[in-house]
Coordinates of C-alpha atoms in Angstrom, one line a residue:
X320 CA 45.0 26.7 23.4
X321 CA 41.8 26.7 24.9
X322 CA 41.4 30.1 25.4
X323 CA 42.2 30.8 21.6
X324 CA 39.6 28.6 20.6
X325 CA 37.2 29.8 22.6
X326 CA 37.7 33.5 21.6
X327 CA 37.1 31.8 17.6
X328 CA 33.8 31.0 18.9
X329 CA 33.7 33.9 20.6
X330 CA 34.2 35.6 17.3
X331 CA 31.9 33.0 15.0
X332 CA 29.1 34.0 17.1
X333 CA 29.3 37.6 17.3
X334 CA 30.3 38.1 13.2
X335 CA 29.6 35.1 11.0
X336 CA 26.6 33.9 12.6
X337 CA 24.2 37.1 12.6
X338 CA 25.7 37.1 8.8
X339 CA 24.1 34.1 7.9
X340 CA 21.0 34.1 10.2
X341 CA 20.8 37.6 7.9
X342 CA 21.0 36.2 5.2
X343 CA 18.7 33.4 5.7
X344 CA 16.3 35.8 6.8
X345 CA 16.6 38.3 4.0
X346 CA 16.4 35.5 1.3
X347 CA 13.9 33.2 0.2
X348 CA 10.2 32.3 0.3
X349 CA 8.5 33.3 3.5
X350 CA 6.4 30.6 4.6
X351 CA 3.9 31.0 7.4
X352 CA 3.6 28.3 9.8
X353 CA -0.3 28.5 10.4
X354 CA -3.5 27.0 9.5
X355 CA -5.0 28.2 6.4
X356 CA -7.9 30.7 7.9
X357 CA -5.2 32.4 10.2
X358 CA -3.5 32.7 6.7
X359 CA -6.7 34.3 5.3
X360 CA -7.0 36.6 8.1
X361 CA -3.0 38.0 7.2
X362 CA -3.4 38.1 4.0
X363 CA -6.6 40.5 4.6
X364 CA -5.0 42.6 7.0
X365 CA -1.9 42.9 4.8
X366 CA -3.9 43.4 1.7
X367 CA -2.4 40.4 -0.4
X368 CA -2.7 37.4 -2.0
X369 CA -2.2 33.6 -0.5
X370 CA 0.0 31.1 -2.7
X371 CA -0.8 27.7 -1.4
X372 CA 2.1 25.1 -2.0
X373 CA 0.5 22.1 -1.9
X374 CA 3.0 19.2 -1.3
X375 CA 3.4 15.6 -0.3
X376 CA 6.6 14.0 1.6
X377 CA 7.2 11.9 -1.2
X378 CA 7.0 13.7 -4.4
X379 CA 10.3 14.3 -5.5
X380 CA 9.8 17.7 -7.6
X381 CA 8.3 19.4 -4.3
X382 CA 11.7 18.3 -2.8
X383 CA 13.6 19.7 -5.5
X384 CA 11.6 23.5 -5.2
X385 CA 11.5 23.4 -1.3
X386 CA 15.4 22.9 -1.2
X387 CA 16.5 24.6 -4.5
X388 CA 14.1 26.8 -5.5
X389 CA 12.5 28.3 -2.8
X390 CA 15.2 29.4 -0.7
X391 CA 16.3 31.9 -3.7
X392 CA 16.9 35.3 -2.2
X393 CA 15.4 36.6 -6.3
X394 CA 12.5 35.0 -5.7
X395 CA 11.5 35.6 -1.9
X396 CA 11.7 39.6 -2.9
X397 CA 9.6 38.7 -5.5
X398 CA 6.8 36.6 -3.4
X399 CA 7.4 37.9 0.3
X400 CA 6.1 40.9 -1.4
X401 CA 3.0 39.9 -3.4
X402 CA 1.9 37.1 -0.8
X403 CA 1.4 35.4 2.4
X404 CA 2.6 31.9 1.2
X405 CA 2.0 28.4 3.5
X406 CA 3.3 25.4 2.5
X407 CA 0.6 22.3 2.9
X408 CA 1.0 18.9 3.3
X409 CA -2.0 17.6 1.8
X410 CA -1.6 13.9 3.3
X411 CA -1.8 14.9 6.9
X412 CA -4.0 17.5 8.8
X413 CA -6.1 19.5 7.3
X414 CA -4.4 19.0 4.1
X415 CA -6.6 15.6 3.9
X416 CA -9.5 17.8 3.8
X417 CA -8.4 20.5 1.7
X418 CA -7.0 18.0 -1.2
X419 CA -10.7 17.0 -2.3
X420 CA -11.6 20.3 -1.6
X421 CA -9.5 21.5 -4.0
X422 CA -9.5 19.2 -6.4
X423 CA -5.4 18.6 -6.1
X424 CA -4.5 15.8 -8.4
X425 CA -1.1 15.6 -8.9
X426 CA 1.8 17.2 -6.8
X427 CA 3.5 20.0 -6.7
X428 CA 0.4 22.0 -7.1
X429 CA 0.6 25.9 -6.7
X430 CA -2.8 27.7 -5.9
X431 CA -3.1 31.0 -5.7
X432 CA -6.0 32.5 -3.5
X433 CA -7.9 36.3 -2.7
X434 CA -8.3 36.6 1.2
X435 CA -11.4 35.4 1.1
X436 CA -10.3 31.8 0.3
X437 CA -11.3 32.0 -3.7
X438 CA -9.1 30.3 -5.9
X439 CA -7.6 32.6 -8.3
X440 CA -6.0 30.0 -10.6
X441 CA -3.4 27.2 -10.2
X442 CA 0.4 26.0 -11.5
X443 CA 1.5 22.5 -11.7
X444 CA 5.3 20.9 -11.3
X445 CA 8.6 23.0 -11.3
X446 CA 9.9 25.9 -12.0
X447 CA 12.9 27.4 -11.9
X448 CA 13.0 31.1 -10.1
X449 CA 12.7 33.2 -12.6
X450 CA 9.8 31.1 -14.5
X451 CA 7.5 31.1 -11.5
X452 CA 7.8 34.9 -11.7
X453 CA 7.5 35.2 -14.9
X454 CA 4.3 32.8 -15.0
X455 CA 3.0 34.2 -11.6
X456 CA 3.2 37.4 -13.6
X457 CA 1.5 36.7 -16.7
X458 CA -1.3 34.6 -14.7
X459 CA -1.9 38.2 -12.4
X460 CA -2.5 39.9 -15.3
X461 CA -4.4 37.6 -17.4
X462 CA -6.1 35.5 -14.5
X463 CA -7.8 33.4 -17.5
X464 CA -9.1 30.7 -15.6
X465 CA -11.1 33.2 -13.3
X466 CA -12.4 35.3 -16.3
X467 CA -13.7 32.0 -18.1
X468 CA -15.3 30.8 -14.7
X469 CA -16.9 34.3 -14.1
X470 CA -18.6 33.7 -17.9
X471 CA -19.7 30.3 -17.4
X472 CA -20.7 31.3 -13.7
X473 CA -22.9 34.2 -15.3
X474 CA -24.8 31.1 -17.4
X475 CA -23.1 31.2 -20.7
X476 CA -23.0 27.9 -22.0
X477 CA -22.1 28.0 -25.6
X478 CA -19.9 24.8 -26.8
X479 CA -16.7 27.2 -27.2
X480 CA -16.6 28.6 -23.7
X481 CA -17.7 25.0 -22.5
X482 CA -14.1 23.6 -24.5
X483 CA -12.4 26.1 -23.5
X484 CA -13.2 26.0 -20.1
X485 CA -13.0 22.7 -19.9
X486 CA -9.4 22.7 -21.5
X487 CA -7.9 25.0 -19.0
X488 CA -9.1 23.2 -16.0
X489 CA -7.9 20.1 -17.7
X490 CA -4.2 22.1 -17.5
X491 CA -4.1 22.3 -14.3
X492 CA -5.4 19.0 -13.3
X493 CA -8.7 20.2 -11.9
X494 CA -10.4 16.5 -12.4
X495 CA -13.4 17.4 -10.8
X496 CA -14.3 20.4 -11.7
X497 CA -13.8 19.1 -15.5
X498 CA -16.4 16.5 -15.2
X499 CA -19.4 18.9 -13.2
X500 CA -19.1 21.4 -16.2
X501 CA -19.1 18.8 -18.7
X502 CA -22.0 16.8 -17.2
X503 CA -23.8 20.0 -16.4
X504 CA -23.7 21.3 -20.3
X505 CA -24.3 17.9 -21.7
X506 CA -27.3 17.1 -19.1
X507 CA -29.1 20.8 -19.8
X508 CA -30.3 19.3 -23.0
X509 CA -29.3 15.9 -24.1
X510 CA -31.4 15.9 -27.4
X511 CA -29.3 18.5 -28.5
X512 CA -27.0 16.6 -28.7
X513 CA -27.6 15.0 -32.1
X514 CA -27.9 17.8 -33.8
X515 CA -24.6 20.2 -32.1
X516 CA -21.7 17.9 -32.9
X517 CA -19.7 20.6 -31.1
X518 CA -21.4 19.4 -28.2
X519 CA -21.6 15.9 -28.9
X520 CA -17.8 16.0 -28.8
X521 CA -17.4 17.5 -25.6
X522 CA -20.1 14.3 -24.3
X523 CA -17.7 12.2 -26.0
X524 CA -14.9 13.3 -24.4
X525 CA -15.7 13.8 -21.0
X526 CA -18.7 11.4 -19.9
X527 CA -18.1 8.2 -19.2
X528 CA -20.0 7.5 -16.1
X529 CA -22.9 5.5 -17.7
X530 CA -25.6 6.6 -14.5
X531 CA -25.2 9.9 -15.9
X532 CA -28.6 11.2 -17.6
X533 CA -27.3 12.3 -21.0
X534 CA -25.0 9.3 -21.6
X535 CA -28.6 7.2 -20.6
X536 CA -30.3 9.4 -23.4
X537 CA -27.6 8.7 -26.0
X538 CA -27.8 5.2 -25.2
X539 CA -31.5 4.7 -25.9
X540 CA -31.4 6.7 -28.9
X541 CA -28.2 5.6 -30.0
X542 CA -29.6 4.3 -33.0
X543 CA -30.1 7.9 -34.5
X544 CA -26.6 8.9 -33.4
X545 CA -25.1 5.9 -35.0
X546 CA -26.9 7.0 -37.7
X547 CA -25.5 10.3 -37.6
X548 CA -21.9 9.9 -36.4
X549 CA -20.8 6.5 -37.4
X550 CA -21.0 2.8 -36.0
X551 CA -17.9 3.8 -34.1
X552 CA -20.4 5.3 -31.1
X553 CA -22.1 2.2 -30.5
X554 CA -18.9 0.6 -29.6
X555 CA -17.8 3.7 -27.6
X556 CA -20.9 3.2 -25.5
X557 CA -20.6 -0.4 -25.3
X558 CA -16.8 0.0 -23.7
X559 CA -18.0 2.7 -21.5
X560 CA -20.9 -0.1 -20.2
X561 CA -18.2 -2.2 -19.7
X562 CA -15.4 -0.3 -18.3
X563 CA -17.6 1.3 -15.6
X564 CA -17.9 -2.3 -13.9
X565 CA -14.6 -1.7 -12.8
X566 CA -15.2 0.8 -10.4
X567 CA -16.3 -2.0 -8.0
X568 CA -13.0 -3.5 -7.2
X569 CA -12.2 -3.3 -4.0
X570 CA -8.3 -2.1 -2.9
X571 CA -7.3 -1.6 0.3
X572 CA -7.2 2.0 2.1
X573 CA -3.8 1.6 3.3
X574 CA -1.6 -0.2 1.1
X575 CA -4.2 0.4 -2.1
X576 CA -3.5 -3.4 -2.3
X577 CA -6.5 -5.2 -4.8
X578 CA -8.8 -7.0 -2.8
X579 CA -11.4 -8.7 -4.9
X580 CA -15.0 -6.8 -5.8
X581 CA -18.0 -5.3 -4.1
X582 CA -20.5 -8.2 -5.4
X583 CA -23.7 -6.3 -4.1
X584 CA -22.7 -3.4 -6.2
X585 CA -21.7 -5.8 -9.2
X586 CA -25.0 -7.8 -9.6
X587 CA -27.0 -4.1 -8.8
X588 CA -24.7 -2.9 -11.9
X589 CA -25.6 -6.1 -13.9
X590 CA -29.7 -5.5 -13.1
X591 CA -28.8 -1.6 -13.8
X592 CA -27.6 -2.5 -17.3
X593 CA -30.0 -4.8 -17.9
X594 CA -32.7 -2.4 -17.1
X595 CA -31.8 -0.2 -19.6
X596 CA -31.1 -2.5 -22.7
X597 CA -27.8 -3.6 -22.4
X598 CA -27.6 -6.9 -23.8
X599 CA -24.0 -8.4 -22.5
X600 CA -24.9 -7.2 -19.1
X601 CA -24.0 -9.9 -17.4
X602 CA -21.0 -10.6 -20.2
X603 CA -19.5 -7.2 -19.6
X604 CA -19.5 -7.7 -15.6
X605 CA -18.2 -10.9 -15.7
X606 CA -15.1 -9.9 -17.3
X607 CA -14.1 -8.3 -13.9
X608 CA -15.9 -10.6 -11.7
X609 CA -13.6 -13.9 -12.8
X610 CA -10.2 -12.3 -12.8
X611 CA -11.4 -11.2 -9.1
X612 CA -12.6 -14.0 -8.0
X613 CA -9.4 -15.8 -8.5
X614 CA -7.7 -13.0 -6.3
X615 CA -10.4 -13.2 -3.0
X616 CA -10.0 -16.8 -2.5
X617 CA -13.5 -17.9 -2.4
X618 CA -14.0 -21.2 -4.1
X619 CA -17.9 -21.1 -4.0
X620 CA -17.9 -17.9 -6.0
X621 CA -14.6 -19.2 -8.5
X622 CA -17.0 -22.0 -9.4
X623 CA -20.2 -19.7 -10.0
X624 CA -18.4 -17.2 -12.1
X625 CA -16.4 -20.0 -13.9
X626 CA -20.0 -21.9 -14.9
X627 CA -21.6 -18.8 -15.8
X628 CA -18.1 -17.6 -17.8
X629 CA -18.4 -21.3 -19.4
X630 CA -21.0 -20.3 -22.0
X631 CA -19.9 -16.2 -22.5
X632 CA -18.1 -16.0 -25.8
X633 CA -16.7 -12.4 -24.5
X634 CA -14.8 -14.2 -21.7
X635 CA -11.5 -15.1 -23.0
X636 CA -10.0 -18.6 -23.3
X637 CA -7.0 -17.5 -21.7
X638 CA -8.9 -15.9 -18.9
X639 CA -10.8 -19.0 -18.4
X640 CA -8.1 -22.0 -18.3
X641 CA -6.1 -19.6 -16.0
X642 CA -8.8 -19.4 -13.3
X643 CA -9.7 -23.5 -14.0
X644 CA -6.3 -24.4 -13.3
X645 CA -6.2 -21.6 -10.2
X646 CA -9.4 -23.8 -9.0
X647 CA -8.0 -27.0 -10.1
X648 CA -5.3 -26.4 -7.6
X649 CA -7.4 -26.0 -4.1
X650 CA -10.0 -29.4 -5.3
X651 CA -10.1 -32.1 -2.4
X652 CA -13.0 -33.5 -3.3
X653 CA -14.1 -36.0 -6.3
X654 CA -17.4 -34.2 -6.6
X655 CA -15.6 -30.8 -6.9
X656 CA -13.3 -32.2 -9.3
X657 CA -16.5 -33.5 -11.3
X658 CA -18.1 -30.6 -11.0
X659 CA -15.0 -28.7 -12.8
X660 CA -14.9 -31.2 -15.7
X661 CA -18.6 -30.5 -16.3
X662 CA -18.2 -27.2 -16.5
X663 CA -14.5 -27.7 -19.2
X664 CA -17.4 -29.2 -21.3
X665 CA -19.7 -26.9 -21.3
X666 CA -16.7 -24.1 -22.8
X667 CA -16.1 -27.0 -25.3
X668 CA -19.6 -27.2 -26.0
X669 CA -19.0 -23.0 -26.8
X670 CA -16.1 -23.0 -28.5
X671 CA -17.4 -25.9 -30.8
X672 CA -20.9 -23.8 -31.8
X673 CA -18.8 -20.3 -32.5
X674 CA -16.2 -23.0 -34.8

C-alpha cells in the first residue's frame, strides 16, 4: 500500500504537476514584482509599454480582475506581449506616493505608461478579457487623451479644447488635473468671462474654490454678470461662499472619524469673506461651526456659537434647539443655566421681528 501510493506521487510529480506549473506559466497576465523605475528600465530595454494596475486590498472589482480576469491565458498573450505590467497597491509603499501623484481617484484604475514614466492615458473599473483588449486597442491607436494634452500643452486655449479636455480627464477620474486646467483657462483672463459664455460655463462648472482669482473677479463684478446671466449666479456664488467653510472640519487620519473644526482657519475664512464683501460672513460660517461645536465637546465654544447663532436668521430653528438641549444637558451651574435662558430669548426676540 505504501509503496503504491508513493509511486502516485511519484507519478503526480513527474506528469501532472510540470502540466499545470505549464500552464500557469503560459497563461495569464505577467506581473512583475518590482518597483516602478526597475519597471521603467524593462520596459526600455524590451521596447514596450508599462500598464500600471493600480489596486487597493479592499476594492472588490480589483478582486474580481486579479482572480478572474487576469489569470486568462487570451488575455496574458495579448498583454505579456504589448507590456511590462506591475500590479500597485496604492495604500502601502510607494503606492502612497504615487496615488497623488497620479491623480488616482477611484479604484481599479489602469494607467498605461511610455518607458519614460509619461502617462499615456488611463481605464477605470472592470472589464471582461476581451473588452480590455478591445479598449486597450482602440485607446493605442487613438491615444485621445495624449493628443488633446499635446494641444493644450502647445498653448491652445480655445473654450472647445478646454471642454473637451476637461471632459475626458473627467472620464477617467483625473480630479486634479480637471481643476489646474480649468482654473488655469478661467484665471488667464477673468474679464472675458462676461462676454464668452462658453467660458463662463466651464467657470461655472469647475470653480468652486472661492480663493481662486477669477471666482474673486466674478464676485466683485457680479452685478454685471447677474445682469447678464440671470439672478441664479448670485446664489451660485453665495453657496459656493458658504460651502467652502466646510473644508475646515477636522476628521481624523486614521479612522476619517469627524472631529470638530479648525477654528483659526474658520474665523481667518470669516475675516477673508468679509474682506471681500461678503455680507453673511459670519452667517455662512456659522452654519458649520454650531453643528461642530456640539460634536468637540467644548462648552465655552457651544455657548459662543449658540449666542452668536441666537440672532442669525440663516441658522435653522432645528439646528438651534438641537444644540440648546445638547448644552442643556452638561449645565451644573445656575449661572450657566441663566446664561442659556438669556440666550432662548434672544432667538425669540428673532423669530418674533422676522414674524
Amino acid at each position: 500500500m505504501i509503496r503504491n501510493s508513493i509511486l502516485a506521487l511519484f507519478i503526480l510529480r513527474l506528469f501532472v504537476l510540470p502540466s499545470l506549473l505549464t500552464a500557469q506559466d503560459a497563461g495569464g497576465v505577467k506581473f512583475e514584482n518590482k518597483p516602478l523605475k526597475e519597471i521603467l528600465d524593462i520596459a526600455k530595454a524590451r521596447n514596450k509599454l508599462v500598464f500600471v494596475d493600480c489596486y487597493t486590498t479592499w476594492c472588490g472589482p480589483c478582486r474580481k480582475m486579479a482572480n478572474e480576469v487576469f489569470p486568462q491565458k487570451m488575455l496574458g498573450d495579448y498583454m505579456n506581449h504589448a507590456f511590462v505590467s506591475v500590479k500597485i497597491d496604492m495604500e502601502k509603499g510607494e503606492g502612497i506616493g504615487l496615488v497623488k501623484q497620479w491623480d488616482i481617484n477611484s479604484y481599479p484604475t489602469y494607467l498605461v505608461l511610455d518607458a519614460d514614466g509619461n502617462e499615456k492615458f488611463r481605464m477605470l473599473g472592470y472589464f471582461e478579457p476581451q473588452a480590455l483588449i478591445d479598449t486597450l486597442n482602440v485607446k493605442l491607436r487613438n491615444d485621445t487623451p495624449s493628443v488633446l494634452e499635446q494641444r493644450y500643452e502647445a498653448g491652445e486655449r480655445t473654450p472647445e479644447l478646454i471642454r473637451e479636455y476637461i471632459a475626458e480627464l473627467s472620464r477617467v477620474n483625473r480630479l486634479n488635473r480637471v481643476e489646474t486646467v480649468a482654473e488655469e483657462f478661467c484665471n488667464r483672463r477673468p474679464e472675458t468671462l462676461l462676454s464668452d459664455e462658453e467660458a463662463f460655463d466651464i467657470f461655472c462648472t469647475y470653480i468652486t474654490n472661492p480663493d481662486n482669482p477669477s471666482f474673486l473677479y466674478v464676485y466683485k463684478h457680479r452685478s454685471e454678470f447677474i445682469s447678464k446671466y440671470g439672478a441664479q449666479i448670485g446664489e451660485m456664488l453665495e453657496d459656493r461662499w458658504r460651502m467652502y467653510a466646510k473644508s475646515f472640519y477636522l476628521t481624523d487620519v486614521g479612522t476619517d472619524e469627524f472631529k470638530g473644526y479648525d477654528k483659526l482657519k474658520m474665523d481667518e475664512y470669516e475675516n477673508f469673506m468679509k474682506q471681500n464683501g461678503v455680507s453673511k460672513a459670519a452667517e455662512y460660517t456659522m452654519m458649520y461651526k454650531l453643528p461642530a461645536s456640539i460634536i468637540m465637546n467644548d462648552k465655552e465654544l457651544l455657548f459662543k456659537n449658540l449666542e452668536q447663532s441666537a440672532t442669525m436668521a440663516g441658522i435653522s430653528q432645528s439646528q438651534f434647539d438641537y444644540a440648546c438641549s445638547t448644552l442643556e444637558k452638561s449645565l451644573t451651574e445656575k449661572s450657566e443655566r441663566e446664561q442659556l435662558e438669556k440666550i432662548k430669548e434672544l432667538r425669540k426676540q428673532l423669530n418674533n421681528s422676522v414674524k
